[in-house]
mmCIF file of N, CA and C in Angstrom:
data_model
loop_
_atom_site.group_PDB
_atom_site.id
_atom_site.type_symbol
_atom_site.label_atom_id
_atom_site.label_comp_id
_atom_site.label_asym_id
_atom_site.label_seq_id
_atom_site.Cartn_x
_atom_site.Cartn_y
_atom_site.Cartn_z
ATOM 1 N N UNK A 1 0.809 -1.196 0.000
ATOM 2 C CA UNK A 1 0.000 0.000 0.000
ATOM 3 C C UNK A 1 0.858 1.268 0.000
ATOM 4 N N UNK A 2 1.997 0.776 0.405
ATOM 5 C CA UNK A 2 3.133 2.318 0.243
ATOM 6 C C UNK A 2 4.471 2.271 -0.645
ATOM 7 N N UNK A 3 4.594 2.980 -1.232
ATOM 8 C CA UNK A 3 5.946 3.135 -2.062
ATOM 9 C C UNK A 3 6.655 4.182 -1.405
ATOM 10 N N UNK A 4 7.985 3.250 -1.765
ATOM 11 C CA UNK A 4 9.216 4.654 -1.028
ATOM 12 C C UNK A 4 9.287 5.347 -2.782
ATOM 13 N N UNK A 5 9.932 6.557 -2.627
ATOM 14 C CA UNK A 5 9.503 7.804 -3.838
ATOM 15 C C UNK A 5 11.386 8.021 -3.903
ATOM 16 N N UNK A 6 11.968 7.801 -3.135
ATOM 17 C CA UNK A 6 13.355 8.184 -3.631
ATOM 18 C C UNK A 6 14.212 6.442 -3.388
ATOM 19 N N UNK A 7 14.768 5.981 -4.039
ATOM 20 C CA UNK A 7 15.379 5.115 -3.896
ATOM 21 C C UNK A 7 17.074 5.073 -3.061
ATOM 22 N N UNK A 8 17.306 6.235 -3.307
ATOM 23 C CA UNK A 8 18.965 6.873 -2.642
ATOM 24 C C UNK A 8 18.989 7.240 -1.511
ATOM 25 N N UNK A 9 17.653 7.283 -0.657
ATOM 26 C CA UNK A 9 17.625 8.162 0.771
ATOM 27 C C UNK A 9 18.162 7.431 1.277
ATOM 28 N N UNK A 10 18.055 6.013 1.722
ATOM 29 C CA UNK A 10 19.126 4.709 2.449
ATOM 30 C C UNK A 10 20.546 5.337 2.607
ATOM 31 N N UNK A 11 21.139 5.862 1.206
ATOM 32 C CA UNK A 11 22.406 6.500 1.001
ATOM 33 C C UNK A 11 22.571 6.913 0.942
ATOM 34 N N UNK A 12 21.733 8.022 1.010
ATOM 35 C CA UNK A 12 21.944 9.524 1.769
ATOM 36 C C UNK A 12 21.857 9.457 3.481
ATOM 37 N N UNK A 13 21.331 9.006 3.950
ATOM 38 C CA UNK A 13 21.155 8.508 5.331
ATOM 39 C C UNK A 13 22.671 7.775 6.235
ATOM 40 N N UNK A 14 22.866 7.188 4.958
ATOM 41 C CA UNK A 14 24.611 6.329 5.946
ATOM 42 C C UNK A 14 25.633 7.261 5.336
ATOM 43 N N UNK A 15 25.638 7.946 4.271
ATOM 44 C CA UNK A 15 26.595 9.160 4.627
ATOM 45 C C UNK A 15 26.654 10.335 5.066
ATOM 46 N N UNK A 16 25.154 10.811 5.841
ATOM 47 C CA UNK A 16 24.796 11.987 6.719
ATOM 48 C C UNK A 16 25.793 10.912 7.749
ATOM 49 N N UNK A 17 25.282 9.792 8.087
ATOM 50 C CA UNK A 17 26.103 8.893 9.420
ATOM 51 C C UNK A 17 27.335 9.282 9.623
ATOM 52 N N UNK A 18 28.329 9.112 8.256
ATOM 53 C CA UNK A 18 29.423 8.788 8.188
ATOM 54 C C UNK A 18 30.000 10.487 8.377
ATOM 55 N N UNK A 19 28.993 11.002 8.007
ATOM 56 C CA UNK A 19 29.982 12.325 7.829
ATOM 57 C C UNK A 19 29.936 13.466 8.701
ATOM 58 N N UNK A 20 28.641 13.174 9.453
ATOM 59 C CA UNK A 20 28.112 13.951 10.777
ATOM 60 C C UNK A 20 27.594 15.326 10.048
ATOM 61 N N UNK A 21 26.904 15.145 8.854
ATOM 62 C CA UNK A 21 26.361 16.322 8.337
ATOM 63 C C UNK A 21 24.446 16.357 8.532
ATOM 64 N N UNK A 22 24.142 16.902 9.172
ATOM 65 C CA UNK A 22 23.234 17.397 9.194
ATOM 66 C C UNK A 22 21.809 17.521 8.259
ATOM 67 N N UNK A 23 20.604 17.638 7.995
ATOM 68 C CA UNK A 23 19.571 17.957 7.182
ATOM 69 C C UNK A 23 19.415 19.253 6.946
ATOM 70 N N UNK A 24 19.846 20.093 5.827
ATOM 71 C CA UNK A 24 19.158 21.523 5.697
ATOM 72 C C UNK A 24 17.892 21.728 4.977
ATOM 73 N N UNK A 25 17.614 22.704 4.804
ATOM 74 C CA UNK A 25 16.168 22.733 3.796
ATOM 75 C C UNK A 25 16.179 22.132 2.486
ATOM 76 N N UNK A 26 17.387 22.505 1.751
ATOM 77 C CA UNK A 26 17.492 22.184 0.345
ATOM 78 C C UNK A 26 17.931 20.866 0.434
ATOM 79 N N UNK A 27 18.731 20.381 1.696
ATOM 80 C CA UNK A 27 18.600 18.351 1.828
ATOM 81 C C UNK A 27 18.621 18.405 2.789
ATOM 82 N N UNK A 28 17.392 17.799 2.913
ATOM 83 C CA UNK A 28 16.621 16.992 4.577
ATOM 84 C C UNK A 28 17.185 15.932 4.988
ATOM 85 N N UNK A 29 17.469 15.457 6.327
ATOM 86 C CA UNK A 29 17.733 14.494 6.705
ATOM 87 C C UNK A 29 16.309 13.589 6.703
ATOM 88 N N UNK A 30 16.603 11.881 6.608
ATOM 89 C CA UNK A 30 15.440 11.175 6.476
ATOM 90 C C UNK A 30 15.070 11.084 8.323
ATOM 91 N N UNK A 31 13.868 10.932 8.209
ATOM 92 C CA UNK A 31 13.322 10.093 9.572
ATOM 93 C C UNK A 31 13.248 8.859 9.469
ATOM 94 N N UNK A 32 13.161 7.960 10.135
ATOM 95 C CA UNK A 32 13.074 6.313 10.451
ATOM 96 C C UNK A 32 11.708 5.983 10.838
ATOM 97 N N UNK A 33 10.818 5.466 10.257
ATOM 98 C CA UNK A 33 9.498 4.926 10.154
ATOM 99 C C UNK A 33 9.118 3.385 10.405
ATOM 100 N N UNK A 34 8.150 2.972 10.634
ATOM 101 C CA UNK A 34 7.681 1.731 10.796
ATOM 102 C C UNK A 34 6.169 2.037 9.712
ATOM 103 N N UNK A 35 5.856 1.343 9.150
ATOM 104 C CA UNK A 35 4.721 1.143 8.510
ATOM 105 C C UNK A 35 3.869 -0.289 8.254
ATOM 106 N N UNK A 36 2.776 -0.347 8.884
ATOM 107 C CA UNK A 36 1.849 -1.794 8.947
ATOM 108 C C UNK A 36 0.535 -1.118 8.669
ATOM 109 N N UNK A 37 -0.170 -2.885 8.537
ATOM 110 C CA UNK A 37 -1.543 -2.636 8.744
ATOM 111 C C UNK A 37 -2.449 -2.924 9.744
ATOM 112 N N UNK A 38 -3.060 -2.528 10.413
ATOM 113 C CA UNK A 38 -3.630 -2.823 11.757
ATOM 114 C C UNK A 38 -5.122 -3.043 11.091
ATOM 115 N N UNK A 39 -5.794 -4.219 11.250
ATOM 116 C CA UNK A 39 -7.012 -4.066 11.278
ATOM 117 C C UNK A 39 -7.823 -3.288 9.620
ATOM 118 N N UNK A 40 -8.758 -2.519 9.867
ATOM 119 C CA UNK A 40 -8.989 -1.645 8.256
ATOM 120 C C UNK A 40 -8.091 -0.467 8.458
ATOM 121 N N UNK A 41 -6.974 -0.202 8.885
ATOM 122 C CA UNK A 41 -6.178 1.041 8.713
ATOM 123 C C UNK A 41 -4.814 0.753 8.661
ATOM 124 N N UNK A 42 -3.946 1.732 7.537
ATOM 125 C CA UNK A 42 -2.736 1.600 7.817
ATOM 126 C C UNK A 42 -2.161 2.852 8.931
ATOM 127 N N UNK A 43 -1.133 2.346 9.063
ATOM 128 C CA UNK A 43 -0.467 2.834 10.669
ATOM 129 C C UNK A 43 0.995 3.356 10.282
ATOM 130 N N UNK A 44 1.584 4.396 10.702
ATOM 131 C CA UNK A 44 2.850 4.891 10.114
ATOM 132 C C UNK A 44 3.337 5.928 11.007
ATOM 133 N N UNK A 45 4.709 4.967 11.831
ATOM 134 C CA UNK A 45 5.087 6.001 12.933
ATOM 135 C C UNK A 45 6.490 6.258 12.516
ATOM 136 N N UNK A 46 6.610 7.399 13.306
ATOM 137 C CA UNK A 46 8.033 8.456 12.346
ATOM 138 C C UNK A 46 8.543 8.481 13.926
ATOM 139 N N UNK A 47 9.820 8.353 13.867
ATOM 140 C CA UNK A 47 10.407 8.547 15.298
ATOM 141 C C UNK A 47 11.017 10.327 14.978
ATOM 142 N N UNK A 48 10.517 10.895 15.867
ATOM 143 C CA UNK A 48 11.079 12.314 16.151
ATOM 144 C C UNK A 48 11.619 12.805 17.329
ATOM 145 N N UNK A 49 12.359 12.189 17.821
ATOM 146 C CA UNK A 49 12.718 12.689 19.405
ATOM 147 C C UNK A 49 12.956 14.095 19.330
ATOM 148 N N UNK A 50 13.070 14.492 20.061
ATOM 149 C CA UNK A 50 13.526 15.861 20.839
ATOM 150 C C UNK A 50 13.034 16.951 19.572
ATOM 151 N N UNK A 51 12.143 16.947 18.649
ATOM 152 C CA UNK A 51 11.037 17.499 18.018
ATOM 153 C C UNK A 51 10.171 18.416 18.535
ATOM 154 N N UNK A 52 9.796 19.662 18.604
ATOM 155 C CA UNK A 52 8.687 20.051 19.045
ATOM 156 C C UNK A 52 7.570 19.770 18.003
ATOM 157 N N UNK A 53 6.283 19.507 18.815
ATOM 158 C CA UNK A 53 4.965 19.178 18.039
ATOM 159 C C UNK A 53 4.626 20.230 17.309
ATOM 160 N N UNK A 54 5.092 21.526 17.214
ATOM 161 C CA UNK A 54 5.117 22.737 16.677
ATOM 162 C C UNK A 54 5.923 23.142 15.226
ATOM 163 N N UNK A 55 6.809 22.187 15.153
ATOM 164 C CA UNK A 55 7.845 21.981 14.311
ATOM 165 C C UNK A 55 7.674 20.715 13.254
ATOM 166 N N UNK A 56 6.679 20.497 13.444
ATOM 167 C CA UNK A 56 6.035 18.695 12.524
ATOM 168 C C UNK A 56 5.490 19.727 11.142
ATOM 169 N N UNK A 57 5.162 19.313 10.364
ATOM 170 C CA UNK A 57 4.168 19.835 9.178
ATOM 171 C C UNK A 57 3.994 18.356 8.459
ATOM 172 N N UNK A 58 2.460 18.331 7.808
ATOM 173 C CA UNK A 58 2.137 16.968 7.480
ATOM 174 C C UNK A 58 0.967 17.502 6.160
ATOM 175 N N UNK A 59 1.768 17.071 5.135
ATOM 176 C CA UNK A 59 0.643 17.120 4.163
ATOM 177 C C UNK A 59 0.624 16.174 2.896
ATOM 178 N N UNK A 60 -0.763 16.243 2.576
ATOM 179 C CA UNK A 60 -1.022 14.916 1.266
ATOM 180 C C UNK A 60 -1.712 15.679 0.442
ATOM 181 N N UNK A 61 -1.020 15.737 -0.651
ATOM 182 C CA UNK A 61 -1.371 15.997 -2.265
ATOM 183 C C UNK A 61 -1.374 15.103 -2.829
ATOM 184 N N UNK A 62 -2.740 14.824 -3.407
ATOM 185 C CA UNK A 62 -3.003 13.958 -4.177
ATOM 186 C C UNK A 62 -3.047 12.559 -3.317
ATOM 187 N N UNK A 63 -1.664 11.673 -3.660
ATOM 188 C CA UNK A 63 -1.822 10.537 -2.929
ATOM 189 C C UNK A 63 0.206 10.674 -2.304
ATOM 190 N N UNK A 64 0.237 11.486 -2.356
ATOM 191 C CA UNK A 64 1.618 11.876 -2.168
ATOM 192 C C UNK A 64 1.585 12.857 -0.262
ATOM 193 N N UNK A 65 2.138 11.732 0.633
ATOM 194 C CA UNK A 65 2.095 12.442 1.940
ATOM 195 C C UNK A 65 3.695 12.484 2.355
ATOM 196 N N UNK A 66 3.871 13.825 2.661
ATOM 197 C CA UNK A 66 4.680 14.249 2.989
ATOM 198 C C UNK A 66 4.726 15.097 4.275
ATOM 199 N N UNK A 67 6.165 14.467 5.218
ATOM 200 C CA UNK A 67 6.360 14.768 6.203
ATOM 201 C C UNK A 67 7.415 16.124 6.484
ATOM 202 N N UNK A 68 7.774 16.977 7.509
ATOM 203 C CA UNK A 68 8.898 17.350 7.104
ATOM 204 C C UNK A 68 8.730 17.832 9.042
ATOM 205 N N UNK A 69 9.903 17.713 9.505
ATOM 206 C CA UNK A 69 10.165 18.388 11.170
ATOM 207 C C UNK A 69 11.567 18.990 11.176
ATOM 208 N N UNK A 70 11.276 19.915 12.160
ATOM 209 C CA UNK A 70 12.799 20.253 12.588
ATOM 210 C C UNK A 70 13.475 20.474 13.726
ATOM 211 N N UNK A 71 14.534 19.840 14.107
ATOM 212 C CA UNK A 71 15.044 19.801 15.116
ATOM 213 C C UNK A 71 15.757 20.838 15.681
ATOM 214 N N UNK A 72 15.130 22.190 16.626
ATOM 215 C CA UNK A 72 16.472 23.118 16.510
ATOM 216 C C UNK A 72 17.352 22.804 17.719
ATOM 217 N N UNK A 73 18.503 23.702 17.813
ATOM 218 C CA UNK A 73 19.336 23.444 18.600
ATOM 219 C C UNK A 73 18.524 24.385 20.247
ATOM 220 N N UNK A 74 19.096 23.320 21.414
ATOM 221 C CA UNK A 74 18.567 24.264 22.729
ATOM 222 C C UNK A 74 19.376 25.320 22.784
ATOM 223 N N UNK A 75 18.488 26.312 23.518
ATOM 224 C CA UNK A 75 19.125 27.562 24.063
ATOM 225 C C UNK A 75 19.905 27.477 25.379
ATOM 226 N N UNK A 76 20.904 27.871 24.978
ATOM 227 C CA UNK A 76 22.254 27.651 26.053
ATOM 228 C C UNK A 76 22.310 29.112 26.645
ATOM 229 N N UNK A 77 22.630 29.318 28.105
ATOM 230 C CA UNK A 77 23.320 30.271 28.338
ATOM 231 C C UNK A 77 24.780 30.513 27.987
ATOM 232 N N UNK A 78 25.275 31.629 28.293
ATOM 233 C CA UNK A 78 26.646 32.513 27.260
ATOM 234 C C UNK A 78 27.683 31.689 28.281
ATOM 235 N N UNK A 79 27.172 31.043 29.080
ATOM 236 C CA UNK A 79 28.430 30.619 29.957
ATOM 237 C C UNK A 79 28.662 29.009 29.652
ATOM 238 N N UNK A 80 28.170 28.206 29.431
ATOM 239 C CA UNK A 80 27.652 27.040 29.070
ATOM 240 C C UNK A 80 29.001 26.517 27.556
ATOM 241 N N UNK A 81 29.710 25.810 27.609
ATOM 242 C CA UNK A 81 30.503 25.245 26.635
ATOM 243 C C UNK A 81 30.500 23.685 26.715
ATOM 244 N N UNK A 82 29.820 23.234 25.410
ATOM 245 C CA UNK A 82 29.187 22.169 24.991
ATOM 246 C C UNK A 82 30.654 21.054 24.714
ATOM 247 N N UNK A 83 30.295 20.459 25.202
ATOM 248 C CA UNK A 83 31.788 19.213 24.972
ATOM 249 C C UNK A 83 31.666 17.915 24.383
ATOM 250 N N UNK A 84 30.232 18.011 23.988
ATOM 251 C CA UNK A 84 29.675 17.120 23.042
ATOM 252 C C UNK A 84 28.731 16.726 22.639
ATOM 253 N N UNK A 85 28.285 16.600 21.289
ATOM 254 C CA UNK A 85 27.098 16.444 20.578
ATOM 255 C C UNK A 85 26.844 15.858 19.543
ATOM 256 N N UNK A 86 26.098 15.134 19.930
ATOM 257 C CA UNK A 86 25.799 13.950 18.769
ATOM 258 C C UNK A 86 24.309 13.809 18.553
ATOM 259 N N UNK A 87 23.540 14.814 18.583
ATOM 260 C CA UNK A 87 22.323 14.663 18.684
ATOM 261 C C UNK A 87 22.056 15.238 17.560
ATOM 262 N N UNK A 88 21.581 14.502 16.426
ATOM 263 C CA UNK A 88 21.751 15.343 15.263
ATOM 264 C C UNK A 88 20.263 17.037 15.272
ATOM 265 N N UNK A 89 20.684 17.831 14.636
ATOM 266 C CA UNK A 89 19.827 18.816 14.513
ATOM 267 C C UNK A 89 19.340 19.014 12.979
ATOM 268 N N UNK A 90 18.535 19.906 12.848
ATOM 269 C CA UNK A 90 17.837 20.267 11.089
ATOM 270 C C UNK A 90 16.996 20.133 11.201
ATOM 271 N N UNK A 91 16.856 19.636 9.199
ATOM 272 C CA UNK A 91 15.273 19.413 9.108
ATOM 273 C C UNK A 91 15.617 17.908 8.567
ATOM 274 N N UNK A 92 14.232 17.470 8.864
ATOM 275 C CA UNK A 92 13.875 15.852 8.657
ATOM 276 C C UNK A 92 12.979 15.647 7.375
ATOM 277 N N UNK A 93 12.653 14.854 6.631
ATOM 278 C CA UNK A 93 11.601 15.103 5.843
ATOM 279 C C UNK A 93 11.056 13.462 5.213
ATOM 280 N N UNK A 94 10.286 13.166 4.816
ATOM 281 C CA UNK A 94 9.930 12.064 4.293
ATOM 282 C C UNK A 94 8.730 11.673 3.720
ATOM 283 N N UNK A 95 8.859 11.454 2.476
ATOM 284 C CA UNK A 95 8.155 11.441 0.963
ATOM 285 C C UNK A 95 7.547 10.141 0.931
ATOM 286 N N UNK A 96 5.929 9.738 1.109
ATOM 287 C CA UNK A 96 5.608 8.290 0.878
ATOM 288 C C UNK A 96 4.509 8.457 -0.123
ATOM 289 N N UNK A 97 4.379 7.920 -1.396
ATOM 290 C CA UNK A 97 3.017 7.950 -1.860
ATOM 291 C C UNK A 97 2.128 6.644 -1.567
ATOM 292 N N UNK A 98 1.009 7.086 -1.547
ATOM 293 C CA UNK A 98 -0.458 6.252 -0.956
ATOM 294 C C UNK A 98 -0.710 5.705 -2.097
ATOM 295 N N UNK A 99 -1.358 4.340 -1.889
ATOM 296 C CA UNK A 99 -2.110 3.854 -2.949
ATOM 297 C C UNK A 99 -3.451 4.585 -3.115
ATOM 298 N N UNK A 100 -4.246 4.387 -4.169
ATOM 299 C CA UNK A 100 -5.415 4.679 -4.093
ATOM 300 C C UNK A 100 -6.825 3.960 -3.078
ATOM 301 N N UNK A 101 -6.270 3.087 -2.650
ATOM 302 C CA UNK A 101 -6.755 2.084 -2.124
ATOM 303 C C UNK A 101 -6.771 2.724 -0.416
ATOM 304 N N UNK A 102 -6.209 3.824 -0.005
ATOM 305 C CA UNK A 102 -6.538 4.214 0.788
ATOM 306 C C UNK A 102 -7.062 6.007 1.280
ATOM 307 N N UNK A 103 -8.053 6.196 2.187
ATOM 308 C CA UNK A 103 -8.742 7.234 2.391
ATOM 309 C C UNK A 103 -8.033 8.299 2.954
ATOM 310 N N UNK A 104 -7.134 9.028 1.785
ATOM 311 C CA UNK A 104 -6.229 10.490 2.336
ATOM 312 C C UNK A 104 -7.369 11.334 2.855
ATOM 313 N N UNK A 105 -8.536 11.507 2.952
ATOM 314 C CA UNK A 105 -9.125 12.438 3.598
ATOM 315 C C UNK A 105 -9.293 12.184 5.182
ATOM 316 N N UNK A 106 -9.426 10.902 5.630
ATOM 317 C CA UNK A 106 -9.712 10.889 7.058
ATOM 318 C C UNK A 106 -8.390 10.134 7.494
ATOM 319 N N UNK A 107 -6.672 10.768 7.308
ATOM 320 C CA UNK A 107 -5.729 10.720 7.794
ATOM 321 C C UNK A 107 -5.946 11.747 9.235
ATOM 322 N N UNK A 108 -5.592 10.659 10.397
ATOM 323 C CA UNK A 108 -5.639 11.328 11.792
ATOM 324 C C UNK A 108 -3.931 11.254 12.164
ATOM 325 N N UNK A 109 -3.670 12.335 12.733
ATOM 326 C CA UNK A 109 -2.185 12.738 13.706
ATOM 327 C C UNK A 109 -1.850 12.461 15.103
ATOM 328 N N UNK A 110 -1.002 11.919 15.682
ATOM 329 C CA UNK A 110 -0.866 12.208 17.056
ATOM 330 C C UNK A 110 0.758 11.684 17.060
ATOM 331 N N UNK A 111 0.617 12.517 18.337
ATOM 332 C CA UNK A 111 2.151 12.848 18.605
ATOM 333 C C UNK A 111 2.199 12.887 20.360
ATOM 334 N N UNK A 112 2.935 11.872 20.235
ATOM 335 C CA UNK A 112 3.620 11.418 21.732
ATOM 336 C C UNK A 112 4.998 10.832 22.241
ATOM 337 N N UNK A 113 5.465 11.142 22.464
ATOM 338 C CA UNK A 113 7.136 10.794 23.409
ATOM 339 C C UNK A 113 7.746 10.609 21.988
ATOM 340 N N UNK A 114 7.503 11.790 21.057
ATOM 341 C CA UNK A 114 8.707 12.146 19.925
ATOM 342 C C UNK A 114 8.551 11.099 18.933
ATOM 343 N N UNK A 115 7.201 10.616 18.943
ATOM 344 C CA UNK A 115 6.702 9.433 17.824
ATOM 345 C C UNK A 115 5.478 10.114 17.278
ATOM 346 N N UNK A 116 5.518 10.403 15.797
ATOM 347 C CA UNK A 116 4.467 11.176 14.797
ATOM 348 C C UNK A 116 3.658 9.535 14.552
ATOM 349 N N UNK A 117 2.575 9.536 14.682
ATOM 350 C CA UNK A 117 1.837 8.085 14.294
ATOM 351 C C UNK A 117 0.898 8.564 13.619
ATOM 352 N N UNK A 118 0.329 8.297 12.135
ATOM 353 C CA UNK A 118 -0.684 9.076 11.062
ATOM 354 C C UNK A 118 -1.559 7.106 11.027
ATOM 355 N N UNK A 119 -2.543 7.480 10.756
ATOM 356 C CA UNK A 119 -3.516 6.134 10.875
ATOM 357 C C UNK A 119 -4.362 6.522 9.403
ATOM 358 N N UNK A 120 -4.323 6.000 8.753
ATOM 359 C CA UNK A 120 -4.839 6.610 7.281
ATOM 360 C C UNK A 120 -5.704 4.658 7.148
ATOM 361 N N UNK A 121 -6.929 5.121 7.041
ATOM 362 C CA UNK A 121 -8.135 4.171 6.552
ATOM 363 C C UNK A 121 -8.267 3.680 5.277
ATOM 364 N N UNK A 122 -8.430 1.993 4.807
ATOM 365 C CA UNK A 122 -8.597 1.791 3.613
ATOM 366 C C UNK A 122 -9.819 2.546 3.419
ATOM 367 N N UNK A 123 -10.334 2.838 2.087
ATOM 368 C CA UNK A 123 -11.125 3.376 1.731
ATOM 369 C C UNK A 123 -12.353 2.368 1.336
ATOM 370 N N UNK A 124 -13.275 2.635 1.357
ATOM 371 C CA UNK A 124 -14.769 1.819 1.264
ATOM 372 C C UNK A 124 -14.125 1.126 0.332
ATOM 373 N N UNK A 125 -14.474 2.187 -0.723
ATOM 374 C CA UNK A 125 -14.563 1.425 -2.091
ATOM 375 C C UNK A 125 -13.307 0.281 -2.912
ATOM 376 N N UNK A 126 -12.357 0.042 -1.669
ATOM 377 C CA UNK A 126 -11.044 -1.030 -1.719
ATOM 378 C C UNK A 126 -11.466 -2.331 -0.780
ATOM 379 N N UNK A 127 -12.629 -1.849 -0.041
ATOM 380 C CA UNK A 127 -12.884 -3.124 0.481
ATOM 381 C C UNK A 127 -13.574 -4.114 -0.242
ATOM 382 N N UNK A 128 -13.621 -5.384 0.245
ATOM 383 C CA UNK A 128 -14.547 -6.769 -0.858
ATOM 384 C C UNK A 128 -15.930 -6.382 -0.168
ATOM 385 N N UNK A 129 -16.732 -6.522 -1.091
ATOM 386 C CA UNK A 129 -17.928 -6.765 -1.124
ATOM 387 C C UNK A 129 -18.645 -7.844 -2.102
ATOM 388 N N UNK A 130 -19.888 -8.378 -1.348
ATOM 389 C CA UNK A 130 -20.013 -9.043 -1.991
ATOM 390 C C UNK A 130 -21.819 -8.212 -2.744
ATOM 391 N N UNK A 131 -21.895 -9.241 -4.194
ATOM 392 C CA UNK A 131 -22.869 -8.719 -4.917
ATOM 393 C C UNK A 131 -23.583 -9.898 -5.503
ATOM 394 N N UNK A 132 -24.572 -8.926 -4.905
ATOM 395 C CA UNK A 132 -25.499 -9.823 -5.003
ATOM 396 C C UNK A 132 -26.520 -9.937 -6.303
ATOM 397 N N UNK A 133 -27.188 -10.805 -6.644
ATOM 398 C CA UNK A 133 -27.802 -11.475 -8.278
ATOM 399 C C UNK A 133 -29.142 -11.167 -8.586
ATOM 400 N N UNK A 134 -29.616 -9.753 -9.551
ATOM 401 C CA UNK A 134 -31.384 -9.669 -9.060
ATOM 402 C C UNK A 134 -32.056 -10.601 -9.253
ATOM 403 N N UNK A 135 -33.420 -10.385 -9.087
ATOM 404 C CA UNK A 135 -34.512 -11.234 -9.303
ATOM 405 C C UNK A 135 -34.594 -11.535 -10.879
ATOM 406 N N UNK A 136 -34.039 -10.042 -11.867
ATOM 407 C CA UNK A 136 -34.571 -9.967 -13.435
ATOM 408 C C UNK A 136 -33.315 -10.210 -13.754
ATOM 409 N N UNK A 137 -32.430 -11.578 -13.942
ATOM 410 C CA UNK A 137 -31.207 -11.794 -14.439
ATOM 411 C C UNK A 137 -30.932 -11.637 -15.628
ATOM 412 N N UNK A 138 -32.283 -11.640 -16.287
ATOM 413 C CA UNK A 138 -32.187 -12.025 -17.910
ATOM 414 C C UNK A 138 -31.720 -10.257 -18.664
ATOM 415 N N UNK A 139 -30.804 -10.341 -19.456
ATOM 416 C CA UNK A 139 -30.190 -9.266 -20.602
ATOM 417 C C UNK A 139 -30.646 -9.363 -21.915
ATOM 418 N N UNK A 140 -31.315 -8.177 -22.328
ATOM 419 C CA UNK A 140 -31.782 -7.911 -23.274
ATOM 420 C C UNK A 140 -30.688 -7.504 -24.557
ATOM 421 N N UNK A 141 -30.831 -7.739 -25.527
ATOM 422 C CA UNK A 141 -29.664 -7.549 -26.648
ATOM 423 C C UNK A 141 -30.663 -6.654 -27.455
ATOM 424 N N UNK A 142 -29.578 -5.442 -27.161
ATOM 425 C CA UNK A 142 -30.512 -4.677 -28.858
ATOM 426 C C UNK A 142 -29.945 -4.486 -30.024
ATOM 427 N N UNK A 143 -31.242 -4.672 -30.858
ATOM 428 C CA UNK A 143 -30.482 -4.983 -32.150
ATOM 429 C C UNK A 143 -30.309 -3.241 -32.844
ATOM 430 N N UNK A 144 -29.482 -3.302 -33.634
ATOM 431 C CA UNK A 144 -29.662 -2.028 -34.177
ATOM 432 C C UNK A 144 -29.312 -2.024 -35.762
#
């Protein structure tokens, strides 16, 4: 039900690792996701630690949902000299397109202990139904 949209982010991801470079606007660092299906909904949690819920933005065009957060750096007092940091900072971002098979309009948000979780519903019309046979089975052929 989901396609990844960039195939290189994996490798962009282990050489942000390798190189201790950061996400800027013009290249985002990726977030790390889990994606299943629970029941009639799919489920898709983004780990964001140390994120403010203020700093998330979440939108779907078309069938194209896109994430993007940013991590800023804390405010230090002038006396305060940092001796180490490994907590990466920026922006985060991450590109999934939806099948049609599921309902981008009643995508719900929540955000708790630095985990973005979006719950997006198959849509009716992807579920089985069954159909049923009228009473007047018979088809008329017209001639012309």
């Amino acid at each position: 039900m989901l396609m990844r949209t960039d195939p290189f982010r994996e490798l962009d991801r282990l050489a942000q690792q390798l190189t201790g470079v950061s996400g800027t606007r013009s290249r985002p660092s990726t977030m790390p996701m889990d994606a299943y299906r629970e029941g009639e909904e799919y489920v898709i949690a983004f780990d964001l630690p140390g994120v403010d819920k203020d700093a998330v933005d979440i939108d779907v065009e078309r069938n194209m949902l896109t994430v993007k957060a940013e991590r800023r750096p804390v405010t230090k007092a002038d006396d305060v000299q940092m001796e180490l940091s490994e907590r990466p900072l920026g922006v985060f971002s991450r590109q999934l397109m939806l099948a049609d098979t599921l309902d981008t309009e009643r995508i719900t948000a929540d955000y708790e202990a630095g985990v973005l979780t979006l719950r997006i519903p198959i849509a009716e019309r992807a579920k089985p139904r069954k159909i049923t046979i009228g009473a007047n089975s018979e088809h008329k052929q017209i001639s012309g």
